[in-house]
Coordinates of C-alpha atoms in Angstrom, one line a residue:
M1 CA -18.8 38.3 -49.6
L2 CA -15.6 36.9 -51.2
Q3 CA -13.8 37.2 -47.9
S4 CA -16.6 35.4 -46.0
T5 CA -16.5 32.6 -48.6
S6 CA -12.8 32.3 -48.2
E7 CA -13.0 32.1 -44.5
Y8 CA -15.7 29.4 -44.8
E9 CA -13.6 27.4 -47.1
E10 CA -10.6 27.7 -44.8
R11 CA -12.6 26.5 -41.8
N12 CA -14.1 23.7 -43.9
F13 CA -10.6 22.7 -44.9
D14 CA -9.4 22.7 -41.3
D15 CA -12.4 20.6 -40.3
I16 CA -11.6 18.1 -43.0
Q17 CA -7.9 18.0 -42.1
R18 CA -8.7 17.5 -38.4
A19 CA -11.1 14.7 -39.3
L20 CA -8.4 13.0 -41.4
D21 CA -5.9 13.4 -38.7
I22 CA -8.3 11.8 -36.2
E23 CA -8.9 8.9 -38.5
H24 CA -5.2 8.4 -39.2
T25 CA -4.4 8.5 -35.4
V26 CA -7.1 5.9 -34.7
K27 CA -6.0 3.6 -37.6
A28 CA -2.4 3.9 -36.6
L29 CA -3.1 2.9 -33.1
E30 CA -5.3 0.0 -34.3
S31 CA -2.6 -1.4 -36.4
Q32 CA 0.0 -1.1 -33.6
L33 CA -2.1 -2.6 -30.8
C34 CA -4.7 -5.0 -32.2
Y35 CA -2.5 -7.7 -33.8
D36 CA 0.2 -8.3 -31.2
Q37 CA 0.2 -8.9 -27.4
H38 CA 1.4 -5.8 -25.6
S39 CA 2.0 -5.1 -21.9
P40 CA -0.2 -2.3 -20.3
E41 CA 2.9 -0.1 -20.2
E42 CA 3.6 -0.5 -24.0
V43 CA -0.1 0.1 -24.8
A44 CA 0.0 3.3 -22.7
R45 CA 3.2 4.4 -24.4
Q46 CA 1.7 4.1 -27.8
I47 CA -1.5 6.0 -26.7
L48 CA 0.5 8.8 -25.2
K49 CA 2.8 9.0 -28.2
A50 CA -0.2 9.2 -30.5
A51 CA -1.7 12.0 -28.4
C52 CA 1.6 13.9 -28.6
K53 CA 1.7 13.5 -32.3
F54 CA -1.9 14.5 -33.0
Y55 CA -1.7 17.7 -30.9
D56 CA 1.9 18.4 -31.8
A57 CA 2.7 18.6 -28.1
D58 CA 5.9 18.3 -26.2
W59 CA 4.6 16.0 -23.4
C60 CA 1.7 13.8 -22.7
G61 CA 1.0 11.8 -19.6
L62 CA -1.5 9.9 -17.4
I63 CA -1.9 11.8 -14.1
Q64 CA -3.2 9.9 -11.1
V65 CA -5.6 12.0 -9.0
D66 CA -6.9 11.6 -5.4
L67 CA -9.8 14.0 -5.1
D68 CA -10.2 13.3 -1.4
L69 CA -6.5 14.0 -0.5
K70 CA -6.2 16.6 -3.3
I71 CA -3.0 15.0 -4.5
W72 CA -1.8 14.2 -8.1
T73 CA 1.2 12.5 -9.5
P74 CA 2.4 11.4 -13.0
F75 CA 2.0 7.7 -13.6
W76 CA 2.9 7.2 -17.2
W77 CA 4.2 9.8 -19.6
Y78 CA 5.8 10.3 -23.0
N79 CA 7.9 13.0 -24.7
D80 CA 10.2 13.3 -27.7
S81 CA 12.9 15.1 -25.7
S82 CA 16.2 13.3 -25.3
E83 CA 16.3 14.6 -21.7
D84 CA 13.2 13.7 -19.7
K85 CA 12.7 16.2 -16.8
T86 CA 9.3 14.9 -15.6
T87 CA 10.6 13.5 -12.3
I88 CA 12.9 16.6 -11.8
L89 CA 10.1 19.1 -12.4
T90 CA 7.5 17.3 -10.3
E91 CA 7.6 16.2 -6.7
E92 CA 6.7 12.6 -5.8
F93 CA 3.2 13.9 -4.9
E94 CA 1.9 17.3 -6.0
S95 CA -0.8 19.2 -4.2
A96 CA -4.0 20.0 -6.0
E97 CA -5.2 22.2 -3.1
F98 CA -5.0 25.4 -5.2
L99 CA -6.1 23.8 -8.5
D100 CA -9.8 24.0 -7.9
R101 CA -10.6 24.4 -11.6
W102 CA -8.8 21.2 -12.4
V103 CA -10.3 19.3 -9.4
Q104 CA -13.8 20.3 -10.5
A105 CA -13.1 19.3 -14.1
V106 CA -11.9 15.8 -13.0
R107 CA -14.8 15.5 -10.5
H108 CA -17.4 16.2 -13.2
G109 CA -15.6 14.4 -16.0
K110 CA -15.2 17.6 -18.1
P111 CA -12.2 18.4 -20.3
M112 CA -9.9 21.2 -19.2
I113 CA -8.6 23.6 -21.8
V114 CA -6.0 26.3 -21.1
P115 CA -5.0 27.8 -24.5
D116 CA -2.6 30.4 -23.0
A117 CA -1.2 30.1 -19.5
E118 CA -0.5 33.9 -19.4
E119 CA -4.2 34.5 -19.4
V120 CA -4.6 33.0 -15.9
K121 CA -1.7 34.8 -14.4
N122 CA -3.8 37.3 -12.5
T123 CA -7.1 35.4 -12.1
Y124 CA -5.5 32.1 -10.9
P125 CA -1.9 33.0 -9.7
T126 CA -1.2 29.7 -7.9
E127 CA -2.3 27.7 -11.0
Y128 CA -0.1 30.0 -13.1
N129 CA 2.9 29.4 -10.8
L130 CA 2.6 25.7 -11.3
Y131 CA 2.5 26.2 -15.1
Q132 CA 5.7 28.2 -14.9
R133 CA 7.5 25.5 -12.9
L134 CA 6.4 22.8 -15.3
G135 CA 7.1 24.8 -18.4
I136 CA 3.5 24.9 -19.5
Q137 CA 2.4 27.6 -22.0
S138 CA -0.8 25.7 -22.8
V139 CA -2.4 22.5 -21.6
L140 CA -5.3 20.2 -22.4
G141 CA -6.7 17.5 -20.1
A142 CA -9.5 14.9 -20.1
S143 CA -10.6 12.5 -17.2
L144 CA -10.4 8.8 -17.6
E145 CA -14.0 7.7 -17.5
P146 CA -16.1 6.1 -16.1
R147 CA -14.3 6.5 -12.8
P148 CA -12.3 9.7 -12.3
V149 CA -9.1 8.0 -11.0
A150 CA -6.8 9.9 -13.4
L151 CA -6.7 12.3 -16.3
L152 CA -4.9 12.4 -19.6
A153 CA -3.0 15.7 -20.0
V154 CA -1.2 17.2 -23.1
R155 CA 1.4 19.9 -22.5
N156 CA 1.9 22.7 -25.0
P157 CA -0.2 21.5 -27.9
K158 CA 0.5 23.5 -31.1
R159 CA -2.7 22.6 -32.8
Y160 CA -6.3 21.4 -32.3
I161 CA -6.3 22.7 -28.7
S162 CA -10.1 22.9 -28.7
E163 CA -10.5 19.4 -30.1
T164 CA -11.3 17.1 -27.1
S165 CA -13.1 14.2 -28.7
I166 CA -9.9 12.4 -29.7
L167 CA -8.4 13.1 -26.3
R168 CA -11.4 11.6 -24.5
L169 CA -11.3 8.6 -26.8
L170 CA -7.6 8.0 -26.1
A171 CA -8.3 8.5 -22.4
Y172 CA -10.9 5.7 -22.5
V173 CA -8.4 3.3 -24.2
L174 CA -5.8 4.4 -21.7
L175 CA -8.1 3.5 -18.8
V176 CA -8.2 -0.1 -20.1
A177 CA -4.4 -0.3 -20.0
Y178 CA -4.4 1.4 -16.5
K179 CA -6.9 -1.2 -15.2
D180 CA -4.9 -4.0 -16.7
K181 CA -1.8 -2.8 -15.0
K182 CA -3.6 -2.7 -11.7
M183 CA -5.1 -6.1 -12.2
N184 CA -1.7 -7.6 -13.1
D185 CA -0.2 -6.1 -10.0
G186 CA -3.1 -7.4 -8.0
L187 CA -2.6 -11.0 -9.2
N188 CA 0.8 -11.0 -7.5
M189 CA -1.1 -10.5 -4.2
A190 CA -3.6 -13.4 -4.7
F191 CA -4.4 -15.2 -1.5
A192 CA -7.6 -15.8 0.5
P193 CA -7.3 -16.6 4.2
E194 CA -9.9 -18.7 5.9
N195 CA -11.3 -15.9 8.1
I196 CA -12.1 -13.6 5.1
E197 CA -15.7 -14.1 4.1
S198 CA -16.7 -11.0 2.2
S199 CA -15.3 -7.9 0.5
H200 CA -15.9 -6.0 3.7
D201 CA -13.5 -8.2 5.8
V202 CA -9.9 -7.2 6.3
F203 CA -7.5 -9.2 8.5
V204 CA -4.3 -7.5 9.6
S205 CA -1.5 -9.5 11.0
L206 CA 1.1 -7.6 13.1
F207 CA 3.0 -10.4 14.8
G208 CA 6.4 -10.4 13.2
E209 CA 5.8 -8.9 9.8
L210 CA 2.8 -6.7 8.9
K211 CA 0.4 -8.4 6.5
I212 CA -3.0 -7.3 5.3
Y213 CA -5.5 -9.8 3.9
T214 CA -8.7 -9.2 1.9
S215 CA -10.9 -11.5 -0.2
H216 CA -8.8 -10.6 -3.2
G217 CA -5.3 -11.1 -1.8
I218 CA -2.6 -10.2 0.6
L219 CA -0.3 -7.2 1.0
R220 CA 3.0 -7.9 2.8
E221 CA 5.1 -5.3 4.5
A222 CA 7.5 -5.3 1.6
D223 CA 4.7 -4.6 -0.8
L224 CA 4.0 -1.3 0.9
K225 CA 7.5 -0.1 0.1
S226 CA 7.4 2.3 3.0
P227 CA 8.4 1.7 6.7
K228 CA 6.4 4.8 7.5
I229 CA 3.2 3.4 6.1
S230 CA 3.7 0.2 8.2
R231 CA 4.2 2.2 11.3
L232 CA 1.2 4.4 10.5
L233 CA -1.2 1.4 10.1
T234 CA 0.1 -0.2 13.3
Y235 CA -0.2 3.0 15.3
L236 CA -3.8 3.5 14.1
L237 CA -4.6 -0.1 15.1
I238 CA -3.1 -0.2 18.6
S239 CA -3.7 3.4 19.8
G240 CA -7.3 2.8 20.8
K241 CA -8.6 6.0 19.3
K242 CA -10.9 6.2 16.4
A243 CA -9.4 9.2 14.5
H244 CA -6.0 10.9 14.7
S245 CA -4.8 14.2 13.3
S246 CA -1.7 14.5 11.1
L247 CA 0.1 16.4 13.9
E248 CA -0.8 13.8 16.5
I249 CA 0.4 10.9 14.3
A250 CA 3.6 12.7 13.4
Q251 CA 4.4 13.6 17.0
A252 CA 3.8 10.0 18.1
L253 CA 5.8 8.3 15.4
W254 CA 8.4 10.8 14.2
P255 CA 8.8 13.5 16.9
D256 CA 12.2 14.6 15.5
D257 CA 10.8 15.2 12.0
S258 CA 10.3 18.9 11.4
T259 CA 8.7 18.6 7.9
N260 CA 5.1 19.5 7.2
P261 CA 3.0 16.7 8.9
A262 CA -0.2 17.4 7.0
K263 CA 1.5 17.2 3.6
N264 CA 3.5 14.1 4.6
M265 CA 0.4 12.4 5.9
R266 CA -1.5 13.0 2.6
N267 CA 1.4 11.5 0.7
L268 CA 1.5 8.4 2.9
I269 CA -2.2 7.9 2.7
Y270 CA -2.2 8.3 -1.1
R271 CA 0.6 5.7 -1.5
L272 CA -1.3 3.4 0.8
R273 CA -4.5 3.8 -1.2
Q274 CA -2.7 3.0 -4.4
T275 CA -1.2 -0.2 -3.0
F276 CA -4.3 -1.3 -1.0
G277 CA -6.3 -0.8 -4.2
L278 CA -4.5 -3.9 -5.6
I279 CA -6.5 -6.1 -3.2
S280 CA -9.6 -4.1 -2.5
E281 CA -12.0 -1.6 -4.2
K282 CA -12.5 0.1 -0.8
E283 CA -10.3 2.5 1.0
L284 CA -8.5 1.2 4.1
I285 CA -7.9 4.6 5.7
V286 CA -10.3 7.5 5.3
S287 CA -10.0 11.2 6.0
T288 CA -12.5 12.8 8.4
A289 CA -13.0 16.2 10.1
S290 CA -11.3 14.6 13.2
G291 CA -8.4 13.2 11.2
Y292 CA -7.4 9.8 9.7
Q293 CA -9.1 6.5 10.7
F294 CA -9.8 3.0 9.4
N295 CA -12.8 2.9 7.0
P296 CA -15.9 2.3 9.3
D297 CA -17.5 0.3 6.4
L298 CA -14.8 -2.4 6.7
H299 CA -14.7 -5.2 9.2
I300 CA -11.2 -5.0 10.6
M301 CA -9.8 -8.1 12.4
T302 CA -6.3 -8.5 13.8
D303 CA -4.1 -11.4 14.9
Y304 CA -3.4 -9.9 18.3
Q305 CA -7.2 -9.7 19.0
Q306 CA -7.6 -13.3 18.0
F307 CA -4.6 -14.2 20.3
D308 CA -6.4 -12.5 23.2
D309 CA -9.6 -14.4 22.5
F310 CA -7.8 -17.8 22.4
I311 CA -6.0 -17.1 25.6
Q312 CA -9.2 -16.0 27.4
L313 CA -11.0 -19.1 26.2
A314 CA -8.1 -21.3 27.2
S315 CA -8.2 -20.0 30.8
K316 CA -11.9 -21.1 31.0
A317 CA -11.5 -24.4 29.2
S318 CA -13.1 -27.3 31.1
S319 CA -10.6 -30.0 29.9
V320 CA -6.9 -30.3 29.3
I321 CA -7.5 -31.3 25.6
N322 CA -9.6 -28.1 25.0
R323 CA -7.0 -26.0 26.8
V324 CA -4.2 -27.4 24.7
E325 CA -6.0 -26.8 21.4
L326 CA -6.8 -23.2 22.3
L327 CA -3.3 -22.5 23.4
K328 CA -2.0 -24.0 20.2
N329 CA -4.3 -21.7 18.2
A330 CA -3.0 -18.7 20.1
I331 CA 0.7 -19.7 19.8
D332 CA 0.4 -20.5 16.1
L333 CA -0.6 -16.8 15.5
Y334 CA 2.6 -15.5 17.0
C335 CA 5.5 -15.1 14.6
G336 CA 7.6 -12.6 16.5
K337 CA 7.2 -9.2 18.2
I338 CA 4.5 -6.9 16.9
L339 CA 5.9 -5.1 13.8
S340 CA 9.4 -6.5 14.5
S341 CA 10.8 -4.0 12.0
A342 CA 10.0 -1.2 14.5
D343 CA 11.2 -3.2 17.5
G344 CA 12.4 -0.8 20.2
E345 CA 10.7 2.3 19.0
H346 CA 9.2 4.2 21.9
W347 CA 5.5 4.3 20.7
L348 CA 5.5 0.5 20.3
I349 CA 7.6 -0.9 23.2
Q350 CA 4.8 -1.3 25.8
F351 CA 2.3 -2.8 23.4
A352 CA 4.8 -5.2 21.9
A353 CA 6.2 -6.3 25.3
K354 CA 2.7 -7.1 26.5
Y355 CA 2.1 -9.7 23.8
H356 CA 5.7 -11.0 23.9
I357 CA 5.3 -11.7 27.6
A358 CA 1.8 -13.2 27.0
Y359 CA 3.3 -15.5 24.3
V360 CA 6.0 -16.8 26.6
G361 CA 3.4 -17.5 29.3
A362 CA 1.1 -19.3 26.8
V363 CA 4.0 -21.4 25.5
N364 CA 5.2 -22.4 28.9
E365 CA 1.6 -23.4 29.9
L366 CA 1.2 -25.4 26.6
L367 CA 4.5 -27.3 27.1
K368 CA 3.5 -28.1 30.6
Q369 CA 0.1 -29.5 29.5
L370 CA 1.7 -31.5 26.6
N371 CA 4.0 -33.1 29.1
V372 CA 1.0 -34.1 31.2
L373 CA -0.5 -35.7 28.1
H374 CA 2.8 -37.3 27.2
S375 CA 2.6 -35.7 23.8
Y376 CA 6.3 -35.4 23.4
D377 CA 6.4 -35.0 19.7
L378 CA 4.2 -31.9 19.9
L379 CA 6.1 -30.8 23.0
N380 CA 9.4 -30.9 21.0
Q381 CA 7.8 -29.2 18.0
Y382 CA 6.3 -26.3 20.0
A383 CA 9.3 -25.9 22.3
A384 CA 11.7 -25.7 19.3
K385 CA 9.5 -23.2 17.5
S386 CA 9.2 -21.0 20.6
L387 CA 12.9 -21.0 21.3
A388 CA 13.5 -19.8 17.8
I389 CA 11.3 -16.8 18.6
V390 CA 12.3 -16.4 22.3
P391 CA 15.7 -18.1 22.8
E392 CA 16.0 -16.5 26.3
N393 CA 13.1 -18.5 27.7
P394 CA 14.5 -20.9 30.4
R395 CA 11.2 -22.9 30.7
G396 CA 11.3 -23.6 27.0
Y397 CA 14.7 -25.3 27.4
Y398 CA 13.5 -27.1 30.5
W399 CA 10.5 -28.8 28.9
L400 CA 12.4 -29.5 25.6
I401 CA 15.3 -31.2 27.4
H402 CA 13.0 -33.0 29.8
S403 CA 11.0 -34.5 27.0
L404 CA 14.1 -35.6 25.1
K405 CA 15.5 -37.2 28.2
V406 CA 12.3 -39.0 28.8
Q407 CA 12.4 -40.4 25.3
G408 CA 16.0 -41.5 25.7
M409 CA 17.4 -38.9 23.3
D410 CA 20.3 -37.9 25.5
E411 CA 22.5 -36.7 22.6
L412 CA 19.8 -34.3 21.4
A413 CA 19.3 -33.2 25.0
S414 CA 23.0 -32.4 25.3
N415 CA 22.8 -30.2 22.2
E416 CA 19.9 -28.3 23.7
Y417 CA 22.0 -27.8 26.9
Q418 CA 24.7 -26.1 24.7
L419 CA 22.1 -23.8 23.1
A420 CA 20.7 -22.9 26.5
K421 CA 24.1 -22.1 27.8
Q422 CA 24.6 -19.6 24.9
H423 CA 21.3 -17.8 25.4
L424 CA 20.7 -17.9 29.2
T425 CA 22.4 -16.0 32.0
T426 CA 24.8 -18.0 34.1
E427 CA 22.4 -18.0 37.0
E428 CA 19.5 -19.1 34.7
Y429 CA 21.6 -21.9 33.3
K430 CA 22.6 -23.2 36.7
E431 CA 18.9 -23.2 37.8
L432 CA 18.0 -25.1 34.6
C433 CA 20.6 -27.8 35.3
T434 CA 19.5 -28.1 38.9
S435 CA 15.8 -28.4 38.0
L436 CA 16.7 -31.2 35.5
G437 CA 18.9 -32.9 38.1
D438 CA 22.0 -32.6 36.0
S439 CA 25.5 -31.1 36.5
C440 CA 26.3 -27.8 34.9
E441 CA 29.7 -28.9 33.8

């Protein structure tokens, strides 16, 4: 009876101590965060530090999780060690393929408690191998609710390992900082093009630089921070097929790369989802049984399709004025070869050349029609712009020099002759001079 009373008092004391520690943790965070402005990163650091202290753990971090791709990666973390080995111990993207218990816990918003890693050595060997690599003897995790985009994990807690209420509370506060971070990043992408009317509309520009527009903003090629992602998106757009396997994409784009195509593709899609999430709540690329494809719930529009539409309408225009306006609309879309950063790559050459040739043809026709209308200012403007993009176009020089001479701007015409001489072949330059009735000297 005495022993039972003693145990009861000890448990009661532990409960009181735990409650006091929870209250102290919450009050300490409140005093640190409520009276000054803090960046999302600083808020996250204070939360992670508080979790480490409460559980007497050696590491605490926010783990981003993609349940579809089964990939996870540390996003923010904190530890007291003078030497942080997080990026050394973990790969850029870790596979959750063999962490079914963790995946289910995140999916259903339930905390995950592993009090002793050795206990799962035989029952969950792949999970145990990960614990060994990451130096985990025990671990505690809680999803960031209400949306399971990430989880808060505590490594090697020395106390309160069954106490999840404070971890879930901290995870909720951390979610606010995480959303603030995403929102701040998204503000840098703010822009709404005219042809975007709803959250389902996505406009992709491939001429020159890759750009992706939604109702919430724009992602430029540089924002993707990955030439491979730019090529992946372009390939999926221009290939004409609905879905593509990892192997098919890898063989088409990177035939000399011998690394694991499935793993690499998951990593690329994950990074794309994180970046595209800055300007849309929807996924741009989805995974299906047949492979990867653009989200069928989105209305995808492209600049090269618009270019085709304008050219087709121009060919049927009933008046010179209408034809000129339609040609101008098409030409204004063209800023250079399709995905110019990949110019010359075998999978893109034919498609890019098709539109480059079409652009030259459209420019030459527009300049001809502007000359008929005696619209020399516009002719000079479009000729100069086109020659900046295609400096080897003889007809561009012809119409530009012709218009300048008609306007009595012989000195400017002479300058254009010099530029033409630099960019055209000897034969092309002689033909240009002859057609303009001038000497080649």
